CSV table of C-alpha atoms and ligand atoms in Angstrom, one decimal:
chain,number,residue,atom,x,y,z
Q,1,MET,CA,4.1,6.0,-22.0
Q,2,THR,CA,5.5,7.0,-18.6
Q,3,ILE,CA,4.3,8.6,-15.4
Q,4,ARG,CA,7.6,10.3,-14.9
Q,5,GLY,CA,7.4,14.0,-15.3
Q,6,SER,CA,3.6,14.2,-15.0
Q,7,ILE,CA,2.0,15.8,-11.9
Q,8,LEU,CA,-1.2,14.8,-10.3
Q,9,LYS,CA,-3.6,17.4,-9.1
Q,10,ILE,CA,-4.4,17.0,-5.4
Q,11,SER,CA,-8.1,17.2,-6.2
Q,12,ASP,CA,-7.7,14.2,-8.5
Q,13,PHE,CA,-6.2,11.9,-6.0
Q,14,MET,CA,-5.0,11.8,-2.5
Q,15,PRO,CA,-4.9,8.8,-0.1
Q,16,THR,CA,-6.4,9.6,3.3
Q,17,GLU,CA,-4.1,10.2,6.3
Q,18,GLU,CA,-5.5,7.0,7.8
Q,19,LYS,CA,-4.6,4.9,4.8
Q,20,CYS,CA,-1.1,6.3,4.8
Q,21,LEU,CA,-0.6,5.5,8.5
Q,22,GLU,CA,-2.0,2.1,7.9
Q,23,HIS,CA,0.6,1.6,5.1
Q,24,LEU,CA,3.3,2.9,7.4
Q,25,ARG,CA,2.4,0.5,10.2
Q,26,GLU,CA,2.3,-2.5,7.7
Q,27,THR,CA,5.7,-1.5,6.4
Q,28,ARG,CA,7.4,-0.9,9.7
Q,29,TRP,CA,5.8,-3.7,11.7
Q,30,PRO,CA,4.7,-6.5,9.5
Q,31,ASN,CA,4.9,-9.0,12.4
Q,32,GLY,CA,3.5,-6.9,15.2
Q,33,ILE,CA,4.3,-3.6,16.8
Q,34,ILE,CA,7.8,-3.0,18.1
Q,35,CYS,CA,8.7,0.0,20.2
Q,36,PRO,CA,10.9,2.3,18.1
Q,37,ILE,CA,12.5,3.7,21.3
Q,38,CYS,CA,13.6,0.6,23.1
Q,39,GLY,CA,12.8,-2.3,20.7
Q,40,SER,CA,10.3,-4.0,23.1
Q,41,THR,CA,7.4,-5.9,21.7
Q,42,GLU,CA,5.5,-5.5,25.0
Q,43,THR,CA,3.2,-2.7,23.9
Q,44,LYS,CA,-0.4,-1.8,23.9
Q,45,ARG,CA,-2.7,0.7,22.3
Q,46,ASN,CA,-2.9,3.8,24.5
Q,47,GLY,CA,-5.6,6.1,23.3
Q,48,THR,CA,-5.2,8.7,20.6
Q,49,GLU,CA,-3.3,12.0,20.4
Q,50,SER,CA,-4.8,14.5,17.9
Q,51,GLY,CA,-6.8,11.7,16.4
Q,52,LYS,CA,-3.7,9.5,15.9
Q,53,GLN,CA,-3.1,6.2,17.6
Q,54,ARG,CA,-0.8,6.2,20.6
Q,55,TYR,CA,1.0,3.2,22.1
Q,56,TYR,CA,2.2,2.5,25.5
Q,57,CYS,CA,5.5,0.5,25.9
Q,58,TYR,CA,6.1,-1.5,29.0
Q,59,GLY,CA,9.8,-1.7,28.1
Q,60,HIS,CA,10.7,1.9,28.7
Q,61,ASP,CA,7.5,2.9,30.4
Q,62,GLY,CA,6.6,5.5,27.9
Q,63,THR,CA,4.5,6.2,24.8
Q,64,PHE,CA,5.1,6.4,21.1
Q,65,ARG,CA,3.1,6.8,17.9
Q,66,ASP,CA,3.0,5.4,14.4
Q,67,THR,CA,5.3,8.0,13.1
Q,68,THR,CA,7.8,8.0,16.0
Q,69,GLY,CA,11.3,7.6,14.6
Q,70,THR,CA,10.3,8.2,11.0
Q,71,ILE,CA,10.8,11.2,8.8
Q,72,PHE,CA,7.2,12.1,9.3
Q,73,CYS,CA,7.6,12.5,13.1
Q,74,GLY,CA,7.2,16.0,14.4
Q,75,SER,CA,6.1,17.4,11.1
Q,76,LYS,CA,3.1,19.6,10.8
Q,77,ILE,CA,2.6,18.4,7.2
Q,78,PRO,CA,-0.1,15.7,7.1
Q,79,ILE,CA,1.3,12.3,6.2
Q,80,ASN,CA,-0.8,12.0,3.0
Q,81,ARG,CA,0.8,15.2,1.8
Q,82,TRP,CA,4.2,13.7,2.6
Q,83,TYR,CA,3.3,10.7,0.5
Q,84,TYR,CA,2.2,12.9,-2.3
Q,85,PHE,CA,5.4,14.9,-2.1
Q,86,ILE,CA,7.6,11.8,-2.0
Q,87,PHE,CA,5.8,10.2,-4.9
Q,88,HIS,CA,6.3,13.2,-7.2
Q,89,TYR,CA,9.7,14.2,-5.9
Q,90,GLN,CA,11.1,10.7,-6.7
Q,91,ARG,CA,9.8,11.2,-10.2
Q,92,ASN,CA,11.8,14.3,-10.7
Q,93,ILE,CA,9.1,16.9,-10.0
Q,94,PRO,CA,11.1,19.8,-8.5
Q,95,ALA,CA,10.5,20.7,-4.9
Q,96,LYS,CA,9.6,24.2,-6.1
Q,97,ARG,CA,6.7,22.9,-8.2
Q,98,LEU,CA,5.5,20.7,-5.3
Q,99,MET,CA,5.6,23.6,-2.9
Q,100,GLU,CA,3.0,25.4,-5.0
Q,101,VAL,CA,0.7,22.5,-5.3
Q,102,LEU,CA,0.9,21.6,-1.6
Q,103,GLU,CA,0.8,25.3,-0.6
Q,104,ILE,CA,3.9,25.1,1.6
Q,105,ASN,CA,6.8,27.5,1.7
Q,106,TYR,CA,10.1,26.8,0.0
Q,107,LYS,CA,12.0,26.1,3.2
Q,108,THR,CA,9.5,23.4,4.1
Q,109,ALA,CA,9.7,21.9,0.7
Q,110,LEU,CA,13.5,21.8,0.8
Q,111,ARG,CA,13.4,20.2,4.2
Q,112,MET,CA,10.9,17.6,2.9
Q,113,ALA,CA,13.1,16.9,-0.1
Q,114,ARG,CA,16.1,16.4,2.1
Q,115,LYS,CA,14.3,14.0,4.3
Q,116,ALA,CA,12.8,12.2,1.3
Q,117,GLN,CA,16.3,11.7,-0.1
Q,118,GLU,CA,17.5,10.2,3.1
Q,119,SER,CA,14.5,7.9,3.4
Q,120,VAL,CA,14.9,6.2,0.1
Q,121,LYS,CA,18.3,5.0,1.1
Q,122,GLY,CA,16.5,2.9,3.7
Q,123,SER,CA,14.1,0.0,3.8
Q,124,CYS,CA,11.8,0.7,0.9
Q,125,GLU,CA,14.3,-0.3,-1.7
Q,126,GLU,CA,14.3,-3.9,-0.6
Q,127,ILE,CA,11.0,-4.9,-2.3
Q,128,LYS,CA,10.6,-2.5,-5.1
Q,129,LEU,CA,8.3,-3.3,-7.9
Q,130,LYS,CA,9.6,-2.2,-11.3
Q,131,ASP,CA,8.2,-1.3,-14.7
Q,132,VAL,CA,5.1,-3.4,-15.5
Q,133,VAL,CA,3.1,-4.3,-12.4
Q,134,GLU,CA,0.2,-6.6,-12.4
Q,135,PHE,CA,-2.6,-6.3,-10.0
Q,136,ASP,CA,-5.1,-8.9,-9.0
Q,137,GLU,CA,-7.3,-9.9,-6.1
Q,138,LEU,CA,-8.2,-13.3,-4.7
Q,139,TYR,CA,-10.4,-14.4,-1.9
Q,140,LEU,CA,-9.2,-16.7,0.8
Q,141,ARG,CA,-11.6,-18.5,3.2
Q,142,CYS,CA,-10.1,-18.0,6.7
Q,143,GLY,CA,-12.5,-20.4,8.4
Q,144,GLU,CA,-11.9,-20.8,12.1
Q,145,LYS,CA,-8.2,-20.4,12.2
Q,146,GLY,CA,-7.0,-19.2,15.6
Q,147,LYS,CA,-10.1,-20.3,17.5
Q,148,LEU,CA,-9.8,-22.6,20.5
Q,149,ASN,CA,-11.8,-25.8,20.8
Q,150,LEU,CA,-11.8,-26.4,17.1
Q,151,ASN,CA,-14.3,-29.0,16.2
Q,152,ARG,CA,-13.7,-29.7,12.7
Q,153,PRO,CA,-11.7,-32.1,10.5
Q,154,PRO,CA,-8.2,-30.9,9.5
Q,155,ARG,CA,-8.2,-28.3,6.8
Q,156,LYS,CA,-7.4,-29.3,3.3
Q,157,ARG,CA,-5.6,-27.1,0.9
Q,158,GLY,CA,-7.6,-25.5,-1.8
Q,159,LEU,CA,-9.6,-23.0,0.2
Q,160,LYS,CA,-8.7,-20.4,-2.3
Q,161,LEU,CA,-11.9,-19.3,-3.8
Q,162,ARG,CA,-12.7,-17.3,-6.9
Q,163,GLY,CA,-15.6,-15.0,-6.6
Q,164,ARG,CA,-15.8,-11.8,-4.6
Q,165,GLY,CA,-15.9,-11.8,-0.8
Q,166,THR,CA,-15.4,-9.5,2.1
Q,167,MET,CA,-13.7,-9.7,5.6
Q,168,ASP,CA,-17.2,-10.0,7.1
Q,169,ASP,CA,-18.2,-13.1,5.2
Q,170,ASP,CA,-15.0,-14.9,6.2
Q,171,LYS,CA,-13.5,-14.6,2.7
Q,172,PRO,CA,-11.2,-11.6,3.0
Q,173,PRO,CA,-9.9,-10.2,-0.3
Q,174,ILE,CA,-6.2,-10.2,-0.8
Q,175,ILE,CA,-5.0,-7.6,-3.2
Q,176,GLY,CA,-1.7,-8.5,-4.9
Q,177,ALA,CA,0.8,-6.6,-7.0
Q,178,CYS,CA,3.8,-8.1,-8.6
Q,179,ASP,CA,6.2,-7.2,-11.3
Q,180,ARG,CA,7.6,-9.4,-14.1
Q,181,ASN,CA,10.6,-10.2,-12.0
Q,182,GLY,CA,8.4,-11.9,-9.4
Q,183,ASN,CA,8.7,-9.2,-6.7
Q,184,LEU,CA,5.4,-9.3,-4.9
Q,185,ARG,CA,3.4,-7.2,-2.4
Q,186,LEU,CA,0.2,-8.4,-0.8
Q,187,LYS,CA,-2.4,-6.8,1.2
Q,188,VAL,CA,-5.3,-8.3,3.1
Q,189,SER,CA,-8.2,-5.9,2.7
Q,190,GLU,CA,-11.7,-5.6,4.2
Q,191,HIS,CA,-13.3,-5.2,0.8
Q,192,ALA,CA,-12.1,-5.5,-2.8
Q,193,ASP,CA,-13.9,-2.3,-3.8
Q,194,SER,CA,-12.5,0.6,-5.7
Q,195,ASN,CA,-11.4,2.5,-2.6
Q,196,SER,CA,-9.3,-0.3,-1.2
Q,197,ILE,CA,-7.7,-1.2,-4.5
Q,198,CYS,CA,-7.2,2.4,-5.3
Q,199,SER,CA,-5.4,3.1,-2.0
Q,200,PHE,CA,-3.2,0.1,-2.3
Q,201,LEU,CA,-2.3,0.9,-5.9
Q,202,VAL,CA,-1.5,4.5,-5.1
Q,203,ILE,CA,0.7,3.6,-2.2
Q,204,MET,CA,2.4,1.1,-4.3
Q,205,ALA,CA,3.0,3.8,-6.8
Q,206,VAL,CA,4.6,5.9,-4.1
Q,207,ILE,CA,7.1,3.3,-3.0
Q,208,SER,CA,7.8,1.5,-6.2
Q,209,ASP,CA,9.1,2.2,-9.7
Q,210,MET,CA,5.9,1.3,-11.4
Q,211,MET,CA,5.6,2.4,-15.0
Q,212,LYS,CA,2.5,0.7,-16.1
Q,213,VAL,CA,-0.3,-1.4,-14.5
Q,214,PHE,CA,-1.9,-4.5,-16.0
Q,215,MET,CA,-5.1,-5.8,-14.5
Q,216,ASP,CA,-8.3,-7.6,-15.4
Q,217,ASP,CA,-11.6,-6.0,-16.2
Q,218,PHE,CA,-13.0,-6.0,-12.7
Q,219,THR,CA,-15.0,-2.9,-12.3
Q,220,ALA,CA,-13.1,-1.8,-9.2
Q,221,TYR,CA,-10.2,-0.9,-11.4
Q,222,ARG,CA,-12.2,1.5,-13.6
Q,223,PHE,CA,-11.1,4.5,-11.4
Q,224,LEU,CA,-7.7,4.1,-13.1
Q,225,ASP,CA,-9.2,5.7,-16.2
Q,226,LYS,CA,-9.4,8.9,-14.2
Q,227,THR,CA,-5.8,8.8,-12.9
Q,228,TRP,CA,-2.4,9.5,-14.2
Q,229,ILE,CA,-1.4,5.9,-14.0
Q,230,PRO,CA,-0.8,4.2,-17.4
Q,231,HIS,CA,-2.8,1.0,-17.5
Q,232,GLU,CA,-4.2,-1.7,-19.7
Q,233,SER,CA,-6.6,-4.5,-18.9
Q,234,VAL,CA,-7.5,-7.9,-20.2
Q,235,ASN,CA,-11.1,-8.9,-20.5
Q,236,HIS,CA,-11.4,-12.0,-18.3
Q,237,SER,CA,-15.2,-12.0,-18.5
Q,238,ALA,CA,-15.0,-12.3,-22.2
Q,239,GLY,CA,-12.7,-15.3,-22.0
Q,240,GLY,CA,-9.5,-13.4,-22.6
Q,241,TYR,CA,-6.6,-14.0,-20.2
Q,242,ALA,CA,-3.8,-12.5,-22.2
Q,243,ARG,CA,-3.3,-10.2,-25.1
Q,244,GLY,CA,0.3,-10.5,-26.1
Q,245,LYS,CA,2.3,-9.0,-23.2
Q,246,VAL,CA,-0.8,-7.6,-21.5
Q,247,HIS,CA,-1.9,-10.0,-18.8
Q,248,ASN,CA,-2.0,-10.3,-15.1
Q,249,ASN,CA,-1.4,-14.1,-14.9
Q,250,THR,CA,1.7,-13.7,-12.8
Q,251,THR,CA,-0.2,-12.4,-9.8
Q,252,LEU,CA,-2.6,-15.3,-9.9
Q,253,LYS,CA,0.3,-17.7,-9.5
Q,254,PHE,CA,2.3,-16.0,-6.7
Q,255,PRO,CA,-0.2,-15.5,-3.9
Q,256,LYS,CA,-1.4,-19.1,-4.1
Q,257,GLU,CA,2.0,-20.4,-3.3
Q,258,LEU,CA,3.0,-17.8,-0.8
Q,259,LEU,CA,-0.1,-17.8,1.3
Q,260,TRP,CA,0.2,-21.4,2.2
Q,261,LEU,CA,3.7,-21.1,3.6
S,1,ZN,ZN1,9.9,1.1,24.5
């Protein structure tokens, strides 16, 4: 089974523009915002422009946006449609076919294709998940980290908790995806609901070479049944943790070690 060659109807799935911008920010600036014009880290949020975040940079005394310096900059095509285009184009769906689905003209589709080709030569290739990708979530108690006047005994390890949590109750979910070669991507999420997992998974599908998803039977993954993504689950609640090669035990192992670095 493969997702190569299949095309997804826009009505079936499309991450929101905001989710795509969030993904772009996390990919470009994992350690804080850096001005793409002068490289300064002295920046601040500076209102919005057509509903999109704008930043002011003290370094060059000017503004920039999330898409400044990327292939999405200056394009009239919304970023989520770009993601859709790139996802399918990288999977050998011809630009001509995508132009029909996205209702854009051929010239635009070709321009997007050229930019997409240029962009894959860049950073995304570094951590690329391949083939079978396992998904899982875990919940980490953040406690009072970062607060001043901390009046509590030193933290012990082992704050990793099973059981669902949210950002609000101090137990933010971390959604993880890793392949069988140990390549890993993590995302701290506000909720481990279908929407969050779904957005993460689709964006992972855009930037990786994912052929099949393995996950547990958490209900938030049930949306997968309605998508083009080949998937199989193991039934944790019925006591099963692996069924031959079908398991998501690799993800459980990785986040625990990495998060405490
Ligand atoms: Zn600057």
